[in-house]
Every structure is written in structure tokens, then in C-alpha cells.
mmCIF file of C-alpha atoms and ligand atoms in Angstrom:
data_model
loop_
_atom_site.group_PDB
_atom_site.id
_atom_site.type_symbol
_atom_site.label_atom_id
_atom_site.label_comp_id
_atom_site.label_asym_id
_atom_site.label_seq_id
_atom_site.Cartn_x
_atom_site.Cartn_y
_atom_site.Cartn_z
ATOM 1 C CA MET A 1175 -8.216 -10.672 -6.273
ATOM 2 C CA VAL A 1176 -6.634 -9.234 -9.424
ATOM 3 C CA LEU A 1177 -6.828 -11.255 -12.630
ATOM 4 C CA ALA A 1178 -6.843 -8.346 -15.041
ATOM 5 C CA LYS A 1179 -4.012 -7.371 -17.344
ATOM 6 C CA GLU A 1180 -3.431 -4.225 -15.254
ATOM 7 C CA ALA A 1181 -1.797 -6.524 -12.694
ATOM 8 C CA SER A 1182 1.342 -6.361 -14.806
ATOM 9 C CA VAL A 1183 3.089 -3.126 -15.610
ATOM 10 C CA ALA A 1184 3.997 -2.114 -19.140
ATOM 11 C CA SER A 1185 7.598 -0.899 -19.194
ATOM 12 C CA GLY A 1186 8.916 0.090 -22.604
ATOM 13 C CA ALA A 1187 8.180 -2.657 -25.094
ATOM 14 C CA THR A 1188 7.753 -5.399 -22.528
ATOM 15 C CA THR A 1189 5.415 -6.089 -19.666
ATOM 16 C CA ARG A 1190 6.806 -6.510 -16.176
ATOM 17 C CA PRO A 1191 5.197 -8.735 -13.572
ATOM 18 C CA ARG A 1192 4.024 -6.669 -10.637
ATOM 19 C CA HIS A 1193 3.990 -9.614 -8.258
ATOM 20 C CA VAL A 1194 6.634 -12.357 -8.463
ATOM 21 C CA ALA A 1195 6.452 -15.429 -6.229
ATOM 22 C CA VAL A 1196 9.424 -17.756 -5.819
ATOM 23 C CA ILE A 1197 9.708 -21.378 -4.712
ATOM 24 C CA MET A 1198 13.318 -21.228 -3.536
ATOM 25 C CA ASP A 1199 14.362 -24.848 -4.033
ATOM 26 C CA GLY A 1200 17.678 -26.696 -4.255
ATOM 27 C CA ASN A 1201 19.577 -25.524 -1.168
ATOM 28 C CA GLY A 1202 20.095 -29.089 0.068
ATOM 29 C CA ARG A 1203 21.358 -30.390 -3.266
ATOM 30 C CA TRP A 1204 23.648 -27.387 -3.666
ATOM 31 C CA ALA A 1205 25.374 -28.254 -0.384
ATOM 32 C CA THR A 1206 25.343 -32.032 -0.886
ATOM 33 C CA GLU A 1207 27.012 -31.637 -4.294
ATOM 34 C CA ARG A 1208 29.915 -29.985 -2.471
ATOM 35 C CA GLY A 1209 30.037 -32.547 0.328
ATOM 36 C CA TRP A 1210 28.711 -29.990 2.859
ATOM 37 C CA PRO A 1211 25.819 -30.255 5.343
ATOM 38 C CA ARG A 1212 22.421 -29.207 3.981
ATOM 39 C CA LEU A 1213 22.303 -26.249 6.381
ATOM 40 C CA VAL A 1214 25.245 -24.658 4.587
ATOM 41 C CA GLY A 1215 23.011 -24.561 1.498
ATOM 42 C CA HIS A 1216 20.210 -22.950 3.497
ATOM 43 C CA ARG A 1217 22.599 -20.295 4.801
ATOM 44 C CA ARG A 1218 23.781 -19.556 1.279
ATOM 45 C CA GLY A 1219 20.148 -19.454 0.201
ATOM 46 C CA ALA A 1220 19.421 -16.765 2.785
ATOM 47 C CA GLU A 1221 22.264 -14.656 1.329
ATOM 48 C CA ARG A 1222 20.596 -14.970 -2.080
ATOM 49 C CA VAL A 1223 17.340 -13.750 -0.634
ATOM 50 C CA LYS A 1224 19.037 -10.541 0.495
ATOM 51 C CA GLN A 1225 20.432 -9.967 -3.005
ATOM 52 C CA ILE A 1226 17.182 -10.692 -4.826
ATOM 53 C CA VAL A 1227 15.148 -8.514 -2.444
ATOM 54 C CA ARG A 1228 17.492 -5.579 -3.127
ATOM 55 C CA ALA A 1229 17.300 -6.121 -6.907
ATOM 56 C CA CYS A 1230 13.503 -6.259 -7.199
ATOM 57 C CA PRO A 1231 12.470 -2.596 -6.940
ATOM 58 C CA ASP A 1232 14.776 -1.543 -9.797
ATOM 59 C CA MET A 1233 13.353 -4.350 -11.943
ATOM 60 C CA GLY A 1234 9.821 -3.012 -11.557
ATOM 61 C CA VAL A 1235 8.723 -5.752 -9.177
ATOM 62 C CA ASP A 1236 6.512 -4.268 -6.426
ATOM 63 C CA TRP A 1237 5.575 -7.518 -4.705
ATOM 64 C CA LEU A 1238 7.870 -10.441 -3.955
ATOM 65 C CA THR A 1239 6.550 -13.519 -2.173
ATOM 66 C CA ILE A 1240 9.034 -16.226 -1.226
ATOM 67 C CA TYR A 1241 8.441 -19.778 -0.024
ATOM 68 C CA ALA A 1242 10.786 -20.396 2.890
ATOM 69 C CA PHE A 1243 9.222 -23.325 4.786
ATOM 70 C CA SER A 1244 6.213 -25.448 3.918
ATOM 71 C CA THR A 1245 3.722 -27.258 6.135
ATOM 72 C CA GLU A 1246 5.346 -30.428 4.767
ATOM 73 C CA ASN A 1247 8.909 -29.400 5.686
ATOM 74 C CA TRP A 1248 8.362 -30.443 9.337
ATOM 75 C CA LYS A 1249 9.026 -33.975 8.059
ATOM 76 C CA ARG A 1250 12.746 -33.149 7.856
ATOM 77 C CA SER A 1251 15.257 -33.970 10.584
ATOM 78 C CA THR A 1252 15.064 -31.985 13.820
ATOM 79 C CA GLU A 1253 18.531 -30.632 13.097
ATOM 80 C CA GLU A 1254 17.490 -29.260 9.719
ATOM 81 C CA VAL A 1255 14.188 -27.825 10.989
ATOM 82 C CA LEU A 1256 15.833 -26.119 13.983
ATOM 83 C CA GLY A 1257 18.646 -24.887 11.754
ATOM 84 C CA LEU A 1258 16.163 -23.335 9.347
ATOM 85 C CA MET A 1259 14.248 -21.654 12.191
ATOM 86 C CA LYS A 1260 17.531 -20.170 13.435
ATOM 87 C CA ILE A 1261 18.273 -18.844 9.931
ATOM 88 C CA PHE A 1262 14.828 -17.181 9.822
ATOM 89 C CA ARG A 1263 15.390 -15.567 13.239
ATOM 90 C CA ARG A 1264 18.834 -14.307 12.230
ATOM 91 C CA TYR A 1265 17.604 -13.027 8.894
ATOM 92 C CA ILE A 1266 14.942 -10.923 10.588
ATOM 93 C CA GLU A 1267 17.265 -9.701 13.365
ATOM 94 C CA ARG A 1268 20.037 -8.725 10.976
ATOM 95 C CA GLU A 1269 17.922 -7.346 8.161
ATOM 96 C CA ALA A 1270 15.288 -5.485 10.194
ATOM 97 C CA VAL A 1271 17.020 -2.104 10.179
ATOM 98 C CA GLY A 1272 18.160 -2.368 6.552
ATOM 99 C CA LEU A 1273 14.780 -3.468 5.223
ATOM 100 C CA ALA A 1274 12.961 -0.782 7.180
ATOM 101 C CA GLY A 1275 15.354 1.880 5.856
ATOM 102 C CA GLU A 1276 15.130 0.655 2.278
ATOM 103 C CA GLY A 1277 11.361 0.995 2.135
ATOM 104 C CA VAL A 1278 10.574 -2.718 2.258
ATOM 105 C CA ARG A 1279 7.318 -3.803 3.858
ATOM 106 C CA MET A 1280 7.754 -7.276 5.278
ATOM 107 C CA ARG A 1281 4.891 -9.646 5.961
ATOM 108 C CA PHE A 1282 4.467 -13.346 6.649
ATOM 109 C CA ILE A 1283 1.940 -15.913 5.527
ATOM 110 C CA GLY A 1284 1.363 -19.365 6.975
ATOM 111 C CA GLY A 1285 0.229 -20.673 10.344
ATOM 112 C CA ARG A 1286 2.186 -19.090 13.187
ATOM 113 C CA GLU A 1287 1.118 -21.096 16.265
ATOM 114 C CA ARG A 1288 3.541 -23.904 15.586
ATOM 115 C CA LEU A 1289 6.526 -21.551 15.361
ATOM 116 C CA ASP A 1290 8.839 -20.732 18.244
ATOM 117 C CA PRO A 1291 7.392 -17.801 20.280
ATOM 118 C CA LYS A 1292 10.634 -15.831 19.871
ATOM 119 C CA LEU A 1293 10.399 -16.127 16.096
ATOM 120 C CA GLN A 1294 6.711 -15.180 16.216
ATOM 121 C CA GLY A 1295 7.652 -12.077 18.213
ATOM 122 C CA LEU A 1296 10.322 -11.044 15.697
ATOM 123 C CA MET A 1297 7.870 -11.566 12.831
ATOM 124 C CA ALA A 1298 5.192 -9.393 14.438
ATOM 125 C CA ALA A 1299 7.752 -6.707 15.309
ATOM 126 C CA ILE A 1300 9.179 -6.376 11.796
ATOM 127 C CA GLU A 1301 5.692 -6.389 10.282
ATOM 128 C CA ALA A 1302 4.755 -3.495 12.557
ATOM 129 C CA ARG A 1303 8.038 -1.675 11.995
ATOM 130 C CA THR A 1304 7.788 -1.804 8.197
ATOM 131 C CA ALA A 1305 3.988 -1.402 7.883
ATOM 132 C CA GLY A 1306 4.283 2.090 6.384
ATOM 133 C CA ASN A 1307 6.790 1.112 3.671
ATOM 134 C CA THR A 1308 5.801 0.967 0.013
ATOM 135 C CA ARG A 1309 8.932 0.459 -2.116
ATOM 136 C CA LEU A 1310 8.716 -3.340 -2.075
ATOM 137 C CA ASN A 1311 6.167 -5.654 -0.513
ATOM 138 C CA LEU A 1312 8.117 -8.680 0.683
ATOM 139 C CA THR A 1313 6.046 -11.599 1.912
ATOM 140 C CA VAL A 1314 7.712 -14.661 3.386
ATOM 141 C CA ALA A 1315 5.820 -17.946 3.563
ATOM 142 C CA ILE A 1316 6.813 -19.835 6.717
ATOM 143 C CA ASN A 1317 4.902 -22.935 7.818
ATOM 144 C CA TYR A 1318 2.846 -22.200 4.736
ATOM 145 C CA GLY A 1319 0.692 -24.689 2.886
ATOM 146 C CA GLY A 1320 -1.899 -23.664 0.324
ATOM 147 C CA ARG A 1321 -4.433 -26.231 1.485
ATOM 148 C CA ASP A 1322 -3.912 -25.284 5.117
ATOM 149 C CA GLU A 1323 -4.425 -21.614 4.215
ATOM 150 C CA ILE A 1324 -7.621 -22.349 2.278
ATOM 151 C CA LEU A 1325 -8.939 -24.392 5.201
ATOM 152 C CA ARG A 1326 -8.192 -21.646 7.740
ATOM 153 C CA ALA A 1327 -9.735 -19.066 5.394
ATOM 154 C CA THR A 1328 -12.844 -21.203 4.925
ATOM 155 C CA ASN A 1329 -13.330 -21.391 8.685
ATOM 156 C CA ARG A 1330 -13.013 -17.602 8.946
ATOM 157 C CA LEU A 1331 -15.505 -17.192 6.119
ATOM 158 C CA ALA A 1332 -17.949 -19.614 7.777
ATOM 159 C CA GLN A 1333 -17.720 -17.512 10.932
ATOM 160 C CA LYS A 1334 -18.521 -14.333 9.001
ATOM 161 C CA ILE A 1335 -21.510 -16.053 7.407
ATOM 162 C CA ALA A 1336 -22.700 -17.384 10.782
ATOM 163 C CA GLN A 1337 -22.441 -13.871 12.243
ATOM 164 C CA GLY A 1338 -24.499 -12.482 9.370
ATOM 165 C CA GLU A 1339 -21.635 -10.324 8.031
ATOM 166 C CA ILE A 1340 -21.858 -12.058 4.656
ATOM 167 C CA SER A 1341 -24.881 -13.839 3.182
ATOM 168 C CA SER A 1342 -23.553 -15.511 0.025
ATOM 169 C CA ALA A 1343 -19.739 -15.603 -0.255
ATOM 170 C CA THR A 1344 -17.931 -14.418 -3.378
ATOM 171 C CA GLU A 1345 -14.375 -15.162 -4.570
ATOM 172 C CA ASN A 1346 -13.324 -11.803 -3.144
ATOM 173 C CA ASP A 1347 -14.786 -12.712 0.253
ATOM 174 C CA LEU A 1348 -12.657 -15.858 0.375
ATOM 175 C CA SER A 1349 -9.566 -13.930 -0.834
ATOM 176 C CA ASP A 1350 -10.133 -11.462 2.002
ATOM 177 C CA CYS A 1351 -9.972 -14.334 4.494
ATOM 178 C CA MET A 1352 -6.679 -15.699 3.164
ATOM 179 C CA ASP A 1353 -3.301 -14.871 4.743
ATOM 180 C CA THR A 1354 -2.593 -12.901 1.554
ATOM 181 C CA ALA A 1355 -5.569 -10.528 2.030
ATOM 182 C CA GLY A 1356 -4.655 -7.244 0.357
ATOM 183 C CA HIS A 1357 -1.982 -8.792 -1.893
ATOM 184 C CA PRO A 1358 -2.521 -8.761 -5.656
ATOM 185 C CA ASP A 1359 -2.381 -12.252 -7.161
ATOM 186 C CA PRO A 1360 1.083 -13.295 -8.364
ATOM 187 C CA ASP A 1361 1.673 -12.719 -12.071
ATOM 188 C CA LEU A 1362 4.663 -15.027 -12.193
ATOM 189 C CA VAL A 1363 5.775 -17.998 -10.090
ATOM 190 C CA ILE A 1364 9.412 -19.079 -10.413
ATOM 191 C CA ARG A 1365 10.693 -22.421 -9.130
ATOM 192 C CA THR A 1366 14.404 -23.102 -9.003
ATOM 193 C CA SER A 1367 16.218 -26.473 -8.967
ATOM 194 C CA GLY A 1368 14.525 -28.143 -11.922
ATOM 195 C CA GLU A 1369 11.516 -29.555 -10.071
ATOM 196 C CA THR A 1370 8.317 -28.932 -12.004
ATOM 197 C CA ARG A 1371 5.690 -29.014 -9.269
ATOM 198 C CA THR A 1372 4.069 -26.364 -7.130
ATOM 199 C CA SER A 1373 4.400 -28.147 -3.741
ATOM 200 C CA ASN A 1374 1.326 -26.561 -2.121
ATOM 201 C CA PHE A 1375 2.379 -22.955 -2.888
ATOM 202 C CA LEU A 1376 -0.366 -20.364 -3.437
ATOM 203 C CA PRO A 1377 -2.862 -22.684 -5.201
ATOM 204 C CA TRP A 1378 -5.706 -20.151 -4.848
ATOM 205 C CA GLN A 1379 -3.731 -17.004 -5.647
ATOM 206 C CA ALA A 1380 -1.655 -18.419 -8.530
ATOM 207 C CA ALA A 1381 -4.654 -19.848 -10.397
ATOM 208 C CA TYR A 1382 -3.782 -17.641 -13.404
ATOM 209 C CA ALA A 1383 -0.076 -17.042 -12.820
ATOM 210 C CA GLU A 1384 2.591 -17.720 -15.418
ATOM 211 C CA TYR A 1385 5.170 -20.320 -14.339
ATOM 212 C CA GLU A 1386 8.928 -20.483 -14.919
ATOM 213 C CA PHE A 1387 10.916 -23.549 -13.932
ATOM 214 C CA THR A 1388 14.674 -23.095 -13.988
ATOM 215 C CA PRO A 1389 17.310 -25.784 -13.358
ATOM 216 C CA THR A 1390 19.448 -23.307 -11.385
ATOM 217 C CA LEU A 1391 19.674 -24.206 -7.696
ATOM 218 C CA TRP A 1392 18.497 -21.408 -5.375
ATOM 219 C CA PRO A 1393 21.976 -20.642 -3.918
ATOM 220 C CA ASP A 1394 23.183 -20.032 -7.507
ATOM 221 C CA PHE A 1395 20.206 -17.869 -8.514
ATOM 222 C CA THR A 1396 21.338 -14.292 -9.162
ATOM 223 C CA PRO A 1397 19.616 -11.024 -10.065
ATOM 224 C CA ASP A 1398 20.799 -11.697 -13.661
ATOM 225 C CA HIS A 1399 18.817 -14.957 -13.724
ATOM 226 C CA LEU A 1400 15.805 -13.047 -12.455
ATOM 227 C CA ALA A 1401 16.254 -10.333 -15.083
ATOM 228 C CA ALA A 1402 16.316 -12.952 -17.877
ATOM 229 C CA ILE A 1403 13.129 -14.563 -16.560
ATOM 230 C CA LEU A 1404 11.416 -11.179 -16.322
ATOM 231 C CA ASP A 1405 12.366 -10.453 -19.934
ATOM 232 C CA ARG A 1406 10.802 -13.741 -21.036
ATOM 233 C CA PHE A 1407 7.669 -12.928 -19.053
ATOM 234 C CA GLY A 1408 7.330 -9.803 -21.207
ATOM 235 C CA MET A 1409 7.023 -11.987 -24.328
ATOM 236 C CA ARG A 1410 4.092 -13.974 -22.987
ATOM 237 C CA ASP A 1411 0.558 -13.442 -24.198
ATOM 238 C CA ARG A 1412 -1.706 -13.548 -21.155
ATOM 239 C CA ARG A 1413 -5.242 -14.019 -22.394
ATOM 240 C CA PHE A 1414 -7.091 -14.824 -19.159
ATOM 241 C CA GLY A 1415 -9.510 -16.969 -21.103
ATOM 242 C CA GLY A 1416 -10.141 -14.314 -23.744
ATOM 243 C CA VAL A 1417 -8.939 -14.418 -27.356
HETATM 244 C C1 LIG R 2748 14.574 -25.379 -0.394
HETATM 245 O O1 LIG R 2748 15.661 -26.199 -0.562
HETATM 246 C C2 LIG R 2748 14.474 -24.805 0.982
HETATM 247 C C3 LIG R 2748 13.444 -25.443 1.818
HETATM 248 C C4 LIG R 2748 12.556 -26.306 1.421
HETATM 249 C C5 LIG R 2748 13.425 -25.080 3.217
HETATM 250 P P1 LIG R 2748 15.617 -27.748 -0.203
HETATM 251 O O2 LIG R 2748 16.029 -27.906 1.204
HETATM 252 O O3 LIG R 2748 14.294 -28.346 -0.536
HETATM 253 O O4 LIG R 2748 16.725 -28.303 -1.180
HETATM 254 P P2 LIG R 2748 16.694 -29.660 -1.982
HETATM 255 O O5 LIG R 2748 15.433 -29.663 -2.787
HETATM 256 O O6 LIG R 2748 16.717 -30.753 -0.978
HETATM 257 O O7 LIG R 2748 17.915 -29.606 -2.819
HETATM 258 C C1 LIG R 2749 9.042 -26.541 -1.458
HETATM 259 O O1 LIG R 2749 10.231 -27.226 -1.613
HETATM 260 C C2 LIG R 2749 9.056 -25.747 -0.191
HETATM 261 C C3 LIG R 2749 9.989 -24.632 -0.154
HETATM 262 C C4 LIG R 2749 10.746 -24.227 -1.121
HETATM 263 C C5 LIG R 2749 10.018 -23.906 1.087
HETATM 264 P P1 LIG R 2749 10.386 -28.750 -1.146
HETATM 265 O O2 LIG R 2749 11.740 -29.160 -1.534
HETATM 266 O O3 LIG R 2749 10.006 -28.881 0.273
HETATM 267 O O4 LIG R 2749 9.265 -29.477 -2.016
HETATM 268 P P2 LIG R 2749 9.218 -30.934 -2.648
HETATM 269 O O5 LIG R 2749 9.511 -31.901 -1.529
HETATM 270 O O6 LIG R 2749 10.228 -30.981 -3.732
HETATM 271 O O7 LIG R 2749 7.822 -31.041 -3.163
HETATM 272 MG MG1 LIG R 2750 13.558 -29.174 -2.193
#
């Protein structure tokens, strides 16, 4: 776990967040406003992901974690859930070669058992294919819920304690049992669409993150919006409890 100021990178006069996490919200409203089905918004949202992923390395962002589907999103209609799963499959199939060639390391967090086996296979394959890449660490949260992750991590930790691997657990021990093991903590969490809640996203890892809430709907969110938010991040005074 990284809470120190070194987590961010000084670039010129401003500080850049090393790890940005995004709650990509507003796809449904974007489509509904235009009289289109919600899935059209999700498709447009996936196009935005491609653009933002490509923009990150040049903006000094080394880690990008995006919230694509929450443990609560199963409550949506079967049509919407299946449509989203199809978008995830297509994204991986179509982007695999490009991401691998562009130096992107792709990983997933969240519980996988509930996902379609074909999607699980694609996820494992692209993780393996891009494991050696270092230009950008892209992590996609699918069937992700912060409480679910903490619970699964706690069970893993209990097992390690029972097996005598660990005697008295530390914060780092729990971090090592999370899906995000090996990831630095996010410096900045952005939520689009004007909602000002965290919706079960990275509650453990974002304990000391800065937050930005923007009214822009995710399908309208461009690299220029991201650049403006990153500039504002540079003006923040992160004290981590110090003075
Ligand atoms: C975010 O957009 C994408 C997912 C949650 C899968 P929404 O689908 O939540 O869009 P709104 O919030 O209904 O506009
Ligand atoms: C959070 O958005 C989940 C994702 C962006 C994947 P939601 O739209 O599902 O969250 P709520 O319902 O506004 O809390
Ligand atoms: Mg939403």
C-alpha cells in the first residue's frame, strides 16, 4: 500500500497522479436524453475508454483503473446485463492486439465465477498476453464491489493465518490479499455524471485518494476533460494527516 507523496509524480510545476481510477457513469442517461436505448450509451462509453486509455501514458498516468460493472449492476434488466457482457467481450477481442502492441498491461479485478466462461477465458488470455507490458497498467473492474473484495481478501488472510504463514496481520498483508495486490493506491478517483457517491468502488485502496466529481456524462468525457482534472490535481495540497 502506498500512501506517501512519492505516489504522485512531480512534472514541472505541478504534480501528476500516478494512479487514476474512474467511475465511468452516465452512459444510460446519455442515451436516454437522445431517445436511444441505454446500450447505445454503453457502446459509446466503450469508445471513450479506448480514447482515454490511449491518452493516459502521455499525461504521465502509469495506472488507470476503471469501474465497468459493479456487484450491484446485476440488478439491471437481463437485456442490459447481457448487452454489457457482450461489450466487454468485444472490447477485449478487438483491442487485444492493439493494447498488447502499445505496451498496455491489462488486468481485471472483481469476482470472476459469476461471469460467462467465454468472457473469463478472454480475460485470462489478455492478462497473460500483456503481462510483460509496462507503459500503462490498465485495470478493469468487472463484477467488482469493494465490500465483496474485502470479504474475499479477509477469507484469504484467515487461511494464511490458519496455515501459520502470518501470525498477526498488518495492513500490507490485507492489501496483498486484495484483487489489487501489487497496484499502488489510487491518487485520484474521478466520477462522471454528477453523482457524488463512491458506489462501492475501491473503499480500501482509495482511503486517501483525492476525488473529482464532474457533471460530464461518460460518453462525453474526452482526454481534454481528463487533462483539466489532472491540472487541478496538481494544485491540491495532499497532507496525509501531516501539517
Ligand atoms: C455507467 O453508466 C455504466 C455502468 C454502470 C455499467 P450507467 O449505466 O450507470 O448510466 P446512468 O447512471 O444510468 O446514466
Ligand atoms: C457505478 O455506477 C458502477 C459503475 C460505474 C460500473 P452505478 O450507476 O451503478 O451506481 P449508482 O447506482 O449510481 O450508485
Ligand atoms: Mg449510473
